[in-house]
Amino acid sequence: RLLRAFSNITLTIIEARGQRFGYVPPLNPLQQEIMSLLGLPSDIYSNLVDNSS
């Protein structure tokens, strides 16, 4: 059940004119609460964009 809460996460990467752009939608409140309860920093998710380039 825990993983199911994150099943809708997407990472979109677009490459245009030699540059790569990434986007992840914001976490919903349940996902944010799970991350907090697990002691994970909130930016671990948003950093997926930086690490995908």
mmCIF file of C-alpha atoms in Angstrom, residues 9-32:
data_model
loop_
_atom_site.group_PDB
_atom_site.id
_atom_site.type_symbol
_atom_site.label_atom_id
_atom_site.label_comp_id
_atom_site.label_asym_id
_atom_site.label_seq_id
_atom_site.Cartn_x
_atom_site.Cartn_y
_atom_site.Cartn_z
ATOM 1 C CA ILE A 9 4.806 9.723 -10.045
ATOM 2 C CA THR A 10 6.153 10.757 -13.413
ATOM 3 C CA LEU A 11 9.407 12.314 -14.526
ATOM 4 C CA THR A 12 9.127 14.114 -17.841
ATOM 5 C CA ILE A 13 12.315 14.931 -19.739
ATOM 6 C CA ILE A 14 12.310 17.052 -22.874
ATOM 7 C CA GLU A 15 15.378 17.669 -24.971
ATOM 8 C CA ALA A 16 15.356 20.692 -27.251
ATOM 9 C CA ARG A 17 18.161 22.548 -28.990
ATOM 10 C CA GLY A 18 20.812 20.637 -27.113
ATOM 11 C CA GLN A 19 19.333 21.350 -23.697
ATOM 12 C CA ARG A 20 17.516 18.935 -21.438
ATOM 13 C CA PHE A 21 14.590 20.033 -19.289
ATOM 14 C CA GLY A 22 12.922 17.941 -16.617
ATOM 15 C CA TYR A 23 9.670 18.228 -14.710
ATOM 16 C CA VAL A 24 8.152 16.327 -11.812
ATOM 17 C CA PRO A 25 4.689 17.259 -10.553
ATOM 18 C CA PRO A 26 4.440 18.215 -6.883
ATOM 19 C CA LEU A 27 3.793 15.515 -4.311
ATOM 20 C CA ASN A 28 0.256 15.304 -2.988
ATOM 21 C CA PRO A 29 -0.378 15.719 0.768
ATOM 22 C CA LEU A 30 -0.374 11.951 1.441
ATOM 23 C CA GLN A 31 2.935 11.498 -0.356
ATOM 24 C CA GLN A 32 4.414 14.443 1.558
#
